[in-house]
XYZ file of N, CA and C in Angstrom:
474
model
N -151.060 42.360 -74.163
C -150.380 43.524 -73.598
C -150.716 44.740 -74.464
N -150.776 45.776 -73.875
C -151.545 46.986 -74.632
C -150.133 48.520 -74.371
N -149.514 48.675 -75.189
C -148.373 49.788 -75.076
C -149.049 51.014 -74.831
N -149.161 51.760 -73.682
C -150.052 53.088 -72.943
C -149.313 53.945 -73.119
N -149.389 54.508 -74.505
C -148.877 55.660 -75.081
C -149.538 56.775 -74.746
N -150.931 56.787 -74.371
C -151.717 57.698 -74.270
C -151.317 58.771 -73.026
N -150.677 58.449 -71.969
C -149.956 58.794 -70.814
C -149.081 59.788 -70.975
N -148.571 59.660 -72.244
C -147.319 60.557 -72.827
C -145.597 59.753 -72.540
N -145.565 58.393 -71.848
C -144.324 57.809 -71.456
C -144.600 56.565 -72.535
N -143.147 56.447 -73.138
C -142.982 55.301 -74.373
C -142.888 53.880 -73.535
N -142.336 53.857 -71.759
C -142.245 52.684 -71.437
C -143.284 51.941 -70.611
N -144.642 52.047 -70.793
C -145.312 51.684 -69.841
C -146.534 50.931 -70.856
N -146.862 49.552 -69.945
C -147.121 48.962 -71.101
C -148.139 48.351 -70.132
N -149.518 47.660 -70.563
C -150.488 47.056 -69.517
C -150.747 45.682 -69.887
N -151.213 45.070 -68.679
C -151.228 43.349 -68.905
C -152.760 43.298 -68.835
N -153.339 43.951 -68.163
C -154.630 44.195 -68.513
C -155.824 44.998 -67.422
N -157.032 45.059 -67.289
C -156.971 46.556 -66.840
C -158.011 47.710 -67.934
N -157.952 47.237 -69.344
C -158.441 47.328 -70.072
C -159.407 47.290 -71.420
N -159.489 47.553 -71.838
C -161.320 47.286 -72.625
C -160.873 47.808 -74.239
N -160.411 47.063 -75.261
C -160.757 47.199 -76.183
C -162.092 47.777 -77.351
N -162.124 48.847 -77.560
C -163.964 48.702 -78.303
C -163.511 49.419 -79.888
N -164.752 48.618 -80.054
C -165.014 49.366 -81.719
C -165.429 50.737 -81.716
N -165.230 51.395 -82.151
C -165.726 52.964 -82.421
C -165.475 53.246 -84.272
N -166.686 54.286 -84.365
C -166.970 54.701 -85.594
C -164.994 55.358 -86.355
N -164.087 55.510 -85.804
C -163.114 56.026 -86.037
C -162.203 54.467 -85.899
N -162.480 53.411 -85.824
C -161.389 52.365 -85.326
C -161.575 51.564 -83.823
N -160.532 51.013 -83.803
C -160.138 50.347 -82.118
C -159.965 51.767 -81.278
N -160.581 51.284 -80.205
C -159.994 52.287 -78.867
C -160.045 51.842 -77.694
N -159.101 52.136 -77.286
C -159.270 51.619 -76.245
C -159.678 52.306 -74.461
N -160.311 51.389 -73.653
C -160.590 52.117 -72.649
C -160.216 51.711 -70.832
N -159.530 52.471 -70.506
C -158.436 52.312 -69.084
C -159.488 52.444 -67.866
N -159.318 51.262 -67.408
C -160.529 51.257 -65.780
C -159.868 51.920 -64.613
N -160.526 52.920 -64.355
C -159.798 53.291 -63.098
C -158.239 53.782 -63.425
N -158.304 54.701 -64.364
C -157.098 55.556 -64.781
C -156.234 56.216 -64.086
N -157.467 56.855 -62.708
C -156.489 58.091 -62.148
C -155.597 57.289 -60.863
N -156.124 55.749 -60.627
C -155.237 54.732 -59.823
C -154.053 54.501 -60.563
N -154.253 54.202 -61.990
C -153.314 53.770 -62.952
C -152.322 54.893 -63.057
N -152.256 56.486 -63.477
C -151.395 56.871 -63.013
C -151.048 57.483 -61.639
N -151.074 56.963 -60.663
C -151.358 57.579 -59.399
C -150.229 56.310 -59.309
N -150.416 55.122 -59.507
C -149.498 54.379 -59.478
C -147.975 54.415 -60.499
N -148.380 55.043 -61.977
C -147.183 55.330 -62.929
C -145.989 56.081 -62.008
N -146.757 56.650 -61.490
C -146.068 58.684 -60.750
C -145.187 58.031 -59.238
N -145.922 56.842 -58.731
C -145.311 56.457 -57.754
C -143.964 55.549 -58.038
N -143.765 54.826 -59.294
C -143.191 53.883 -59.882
C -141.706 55.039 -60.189
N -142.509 55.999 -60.658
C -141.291 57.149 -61.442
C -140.621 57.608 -60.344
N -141.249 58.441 -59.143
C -140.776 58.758 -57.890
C -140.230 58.118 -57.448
N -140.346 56.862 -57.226
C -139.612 55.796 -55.948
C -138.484 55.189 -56.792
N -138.182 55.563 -57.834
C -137.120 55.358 -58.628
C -136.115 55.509 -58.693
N -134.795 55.105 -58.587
C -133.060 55.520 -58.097
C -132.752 56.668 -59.622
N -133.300 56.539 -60.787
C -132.481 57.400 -61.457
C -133.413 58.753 -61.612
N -132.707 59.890 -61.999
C -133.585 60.651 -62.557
C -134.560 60.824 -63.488
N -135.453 61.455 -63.483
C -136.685 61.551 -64.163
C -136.352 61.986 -65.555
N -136.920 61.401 -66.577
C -136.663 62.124 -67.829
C -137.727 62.962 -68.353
N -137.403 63.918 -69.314
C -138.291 64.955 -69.708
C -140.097 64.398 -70.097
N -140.217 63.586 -70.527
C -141.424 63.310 -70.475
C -141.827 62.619 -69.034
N -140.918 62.266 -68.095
C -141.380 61.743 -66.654
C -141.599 62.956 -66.138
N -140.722 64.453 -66.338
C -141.280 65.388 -65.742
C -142.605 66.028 -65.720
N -143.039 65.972 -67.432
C -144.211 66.711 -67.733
C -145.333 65.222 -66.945
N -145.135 64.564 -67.411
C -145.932 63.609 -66.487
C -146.382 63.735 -65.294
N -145.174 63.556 -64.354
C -145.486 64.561 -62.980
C -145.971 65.379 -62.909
N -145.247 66.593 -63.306
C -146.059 68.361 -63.442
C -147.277 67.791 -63.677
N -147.910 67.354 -64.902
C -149.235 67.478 -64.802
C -149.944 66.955 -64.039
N -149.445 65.665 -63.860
C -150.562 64.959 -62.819
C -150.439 65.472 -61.176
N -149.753 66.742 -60.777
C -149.896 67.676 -59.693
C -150.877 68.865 -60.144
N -151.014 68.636 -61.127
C -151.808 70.061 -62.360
C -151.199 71.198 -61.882
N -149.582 71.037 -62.155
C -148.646 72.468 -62.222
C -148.453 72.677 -63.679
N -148.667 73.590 -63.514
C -148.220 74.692 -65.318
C -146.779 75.040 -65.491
N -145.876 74.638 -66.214
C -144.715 75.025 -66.339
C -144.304 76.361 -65.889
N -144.792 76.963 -65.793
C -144.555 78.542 -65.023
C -144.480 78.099 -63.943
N -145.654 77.686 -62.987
C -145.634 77.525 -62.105
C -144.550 76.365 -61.172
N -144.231 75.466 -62.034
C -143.206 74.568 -61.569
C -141.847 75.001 -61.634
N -141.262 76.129 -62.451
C -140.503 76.776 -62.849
C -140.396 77.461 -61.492
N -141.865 78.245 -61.131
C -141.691 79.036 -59.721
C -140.817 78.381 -58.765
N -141.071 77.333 -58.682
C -141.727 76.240 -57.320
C -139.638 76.004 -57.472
N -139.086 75.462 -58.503
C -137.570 75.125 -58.816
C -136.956 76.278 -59.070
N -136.984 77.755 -58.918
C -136.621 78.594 -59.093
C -135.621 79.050 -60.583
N -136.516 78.958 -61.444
C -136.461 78.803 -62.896
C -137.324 79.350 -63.256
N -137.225 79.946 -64.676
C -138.178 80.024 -65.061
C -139.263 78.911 -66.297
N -140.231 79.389 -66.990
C -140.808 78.662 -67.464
C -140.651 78.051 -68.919
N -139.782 78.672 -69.246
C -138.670 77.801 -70.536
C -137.533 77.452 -70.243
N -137.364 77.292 -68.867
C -136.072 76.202 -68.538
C -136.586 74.823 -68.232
N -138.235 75.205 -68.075
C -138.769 73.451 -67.560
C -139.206 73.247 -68.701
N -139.621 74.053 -69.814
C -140.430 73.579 -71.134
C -138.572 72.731 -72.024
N -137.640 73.728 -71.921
C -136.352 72.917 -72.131
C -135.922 71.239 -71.566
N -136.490 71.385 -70.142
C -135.491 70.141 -69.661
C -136.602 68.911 -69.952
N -138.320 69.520 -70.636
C -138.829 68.386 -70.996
C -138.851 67.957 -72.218
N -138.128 69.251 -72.806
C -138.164 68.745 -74.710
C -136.826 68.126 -74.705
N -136.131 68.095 -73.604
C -134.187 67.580 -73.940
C -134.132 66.647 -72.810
N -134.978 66.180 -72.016
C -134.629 65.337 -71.436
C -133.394 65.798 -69.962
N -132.795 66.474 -69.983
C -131.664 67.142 -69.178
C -132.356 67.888 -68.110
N -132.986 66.915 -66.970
C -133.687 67.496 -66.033
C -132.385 67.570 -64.736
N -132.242 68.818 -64.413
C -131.062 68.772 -63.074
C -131.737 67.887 -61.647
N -130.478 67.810 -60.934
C -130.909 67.123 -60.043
C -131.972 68.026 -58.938
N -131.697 69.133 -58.750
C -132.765 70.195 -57.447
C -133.689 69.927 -58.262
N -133.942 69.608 -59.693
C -135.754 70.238 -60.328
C -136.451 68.599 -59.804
N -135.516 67.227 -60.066
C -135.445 65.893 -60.105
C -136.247 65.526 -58.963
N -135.482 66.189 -57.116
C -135.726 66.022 -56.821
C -137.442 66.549 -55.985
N -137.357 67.882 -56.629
C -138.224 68.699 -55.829
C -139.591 67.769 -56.672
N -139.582 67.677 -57.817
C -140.955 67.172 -58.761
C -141.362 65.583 -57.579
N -139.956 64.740 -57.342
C -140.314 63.749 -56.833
C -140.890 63.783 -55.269
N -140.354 65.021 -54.316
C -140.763 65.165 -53.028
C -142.486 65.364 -53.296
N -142.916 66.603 -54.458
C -143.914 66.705 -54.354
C -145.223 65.416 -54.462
N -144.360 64.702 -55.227
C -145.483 63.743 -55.964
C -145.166 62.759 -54.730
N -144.272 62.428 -54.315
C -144.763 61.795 -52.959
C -145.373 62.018 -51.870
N -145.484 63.196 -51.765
C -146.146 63.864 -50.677
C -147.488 63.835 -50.712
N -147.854 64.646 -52.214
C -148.954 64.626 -52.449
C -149.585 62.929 -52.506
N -149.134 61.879 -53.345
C -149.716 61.024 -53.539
C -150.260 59.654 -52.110
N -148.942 60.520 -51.452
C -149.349 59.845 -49.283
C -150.224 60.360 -48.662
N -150.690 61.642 -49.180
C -151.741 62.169 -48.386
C -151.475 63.164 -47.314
N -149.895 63.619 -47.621
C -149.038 65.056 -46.887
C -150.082 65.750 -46.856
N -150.917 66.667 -45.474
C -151.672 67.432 -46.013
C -150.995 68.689 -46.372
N -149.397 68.779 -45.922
C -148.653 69.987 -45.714
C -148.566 70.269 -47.596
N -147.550 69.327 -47.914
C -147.799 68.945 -49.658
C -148.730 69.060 -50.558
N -150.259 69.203 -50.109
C -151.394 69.011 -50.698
C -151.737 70.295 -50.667
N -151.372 71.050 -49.560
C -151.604 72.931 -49.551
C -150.490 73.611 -49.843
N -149.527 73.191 -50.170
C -148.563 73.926 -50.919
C -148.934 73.392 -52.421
N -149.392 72.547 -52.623
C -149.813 72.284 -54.009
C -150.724 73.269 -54.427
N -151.431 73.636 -53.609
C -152.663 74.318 -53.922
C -152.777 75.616 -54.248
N -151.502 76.093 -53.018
C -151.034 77.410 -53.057
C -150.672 78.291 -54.087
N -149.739 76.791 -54.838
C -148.910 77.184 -55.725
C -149.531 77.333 -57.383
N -150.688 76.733 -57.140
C -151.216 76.828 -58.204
C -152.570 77.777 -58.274
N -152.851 78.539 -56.976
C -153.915 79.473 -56.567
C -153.160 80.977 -56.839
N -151.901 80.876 -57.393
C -151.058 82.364 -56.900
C -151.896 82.738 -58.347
N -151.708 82.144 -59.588
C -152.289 82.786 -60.680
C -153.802 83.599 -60.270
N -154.873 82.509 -59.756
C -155.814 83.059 -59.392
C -156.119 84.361 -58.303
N -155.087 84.275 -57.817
C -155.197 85.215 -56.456
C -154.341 86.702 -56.510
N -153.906 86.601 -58.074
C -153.031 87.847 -58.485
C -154.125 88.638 -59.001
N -155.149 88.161 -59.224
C -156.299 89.333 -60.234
C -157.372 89.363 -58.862
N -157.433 89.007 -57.586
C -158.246 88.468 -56.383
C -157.945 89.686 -55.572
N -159.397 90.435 -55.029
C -158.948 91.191 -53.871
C -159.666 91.108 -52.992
N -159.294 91.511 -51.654
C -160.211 91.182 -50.498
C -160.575 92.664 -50.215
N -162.165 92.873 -50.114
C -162.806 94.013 -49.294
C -163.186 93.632 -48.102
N -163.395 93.832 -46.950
C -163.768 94.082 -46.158
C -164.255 95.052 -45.596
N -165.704 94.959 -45.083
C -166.889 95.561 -44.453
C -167.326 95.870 -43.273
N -167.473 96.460 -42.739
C -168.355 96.583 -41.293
C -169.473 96.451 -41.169
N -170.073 95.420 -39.926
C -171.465 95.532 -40.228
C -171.861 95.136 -38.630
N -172.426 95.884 -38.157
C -172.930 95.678 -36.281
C -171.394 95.027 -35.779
N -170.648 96.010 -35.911
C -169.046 96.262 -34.877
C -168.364 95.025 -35.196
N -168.815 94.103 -36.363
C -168.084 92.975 -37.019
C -167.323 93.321 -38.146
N -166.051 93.090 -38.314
C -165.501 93.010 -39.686
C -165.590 91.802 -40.214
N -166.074 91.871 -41.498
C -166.338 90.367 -42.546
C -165.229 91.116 -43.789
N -164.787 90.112 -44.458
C -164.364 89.477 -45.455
C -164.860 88.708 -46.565
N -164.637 89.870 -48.009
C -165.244 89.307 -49.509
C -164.272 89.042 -50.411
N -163.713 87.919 -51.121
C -162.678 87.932 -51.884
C -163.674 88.345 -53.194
N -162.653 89.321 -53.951
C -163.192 89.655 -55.452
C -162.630 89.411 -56.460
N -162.935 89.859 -57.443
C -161.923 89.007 -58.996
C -162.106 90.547 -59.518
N -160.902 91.117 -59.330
C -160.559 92.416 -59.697
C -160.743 92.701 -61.236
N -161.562 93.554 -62.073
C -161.003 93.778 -63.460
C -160.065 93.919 -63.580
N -159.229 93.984 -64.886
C -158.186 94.916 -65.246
C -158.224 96.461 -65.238
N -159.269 97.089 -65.215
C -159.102 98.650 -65.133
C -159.018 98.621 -64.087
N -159.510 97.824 -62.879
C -159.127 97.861 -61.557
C -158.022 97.996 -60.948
N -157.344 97.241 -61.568
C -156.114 95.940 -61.192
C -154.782 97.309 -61.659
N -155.503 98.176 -62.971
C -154.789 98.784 -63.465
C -154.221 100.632 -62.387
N -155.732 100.680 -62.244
C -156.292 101.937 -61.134
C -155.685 101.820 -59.909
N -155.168 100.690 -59.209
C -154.814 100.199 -58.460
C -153.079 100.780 -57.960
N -152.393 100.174 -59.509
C -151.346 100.112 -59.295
C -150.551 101.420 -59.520
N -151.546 102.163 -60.473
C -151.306 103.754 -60.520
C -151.630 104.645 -59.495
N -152.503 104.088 -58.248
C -152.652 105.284 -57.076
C -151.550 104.820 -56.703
């Protein structure tokens, strides 16, 4: 049995699945097919009667690849109330449940879940993003751009 600390959760432990090797630094070890392995952790945590604890949250969050800001958005918090409820464990029940709707959604193959995932993590990118649009033979087309900051800045002062 191999204790899978590497995950960031103290209770998850493997029967096997895995590959022991020598390396110039020691033992290391190596996980087959990882992103099944937690794809399955995340489903184990979700489908679970109690609430999630602070390292089950960051667990989640990441493996949706939400940024504490952004999950903060998403639970209407901000981003040191989720960096709090994962260093203290004291995750409320709305943050509990919303982390678990997502990760089920996403992990069933919701496509609704899978573009709000996307959304939510495209707002960073799409705040510095502008769209021009052109004319060209009585067609309007569409260019998304990646605005500078003197832009971004010029912008907000006209």
């Amino acid at each position: 049995m191999y204790h899978y600390t590497e995950c960031g959760l103290d209770n998850v432990w493997l029967e096997n699945g895995f590959v022991e090797r020598d390396t110039p630094y020691g033992k290391g070890i190596a996980v087959r097919n990882a992103d099944d392995l937690h794809a399955q952790i995340a489903k184990s945590i979700a489908h679970g009667k109690k609430k999630v604890s602070g390292k089950e949250l960051r667990f989640l969050r990441c493996l949706l690849g939400l940024s504490q800001d952004n999950f903060g958005k998403t639970a209407g918090v901000s981003e040191q109330a989720v960096s709090l409820w994962e260093r203290t464990g004291k995750v409320p029940k709305n943050a509990d449940f919303i982390i678990k709707m997502l990760v089920m959604g996403k992990l069933e193959g919701n496509k609704t879940v899978t573009d709000a995932l996307a959304a939510i993590n495209g707002v960073d990118r799409v705040i510095n993003q502008r769209i021009v649009f052109h004319e060209s033979r009585s067609r309007w087309k569409a260019e998304r751009q990646t605005a500078s900051t003197n832009d971004a800045n010029l912008s907000l002062a006209a």
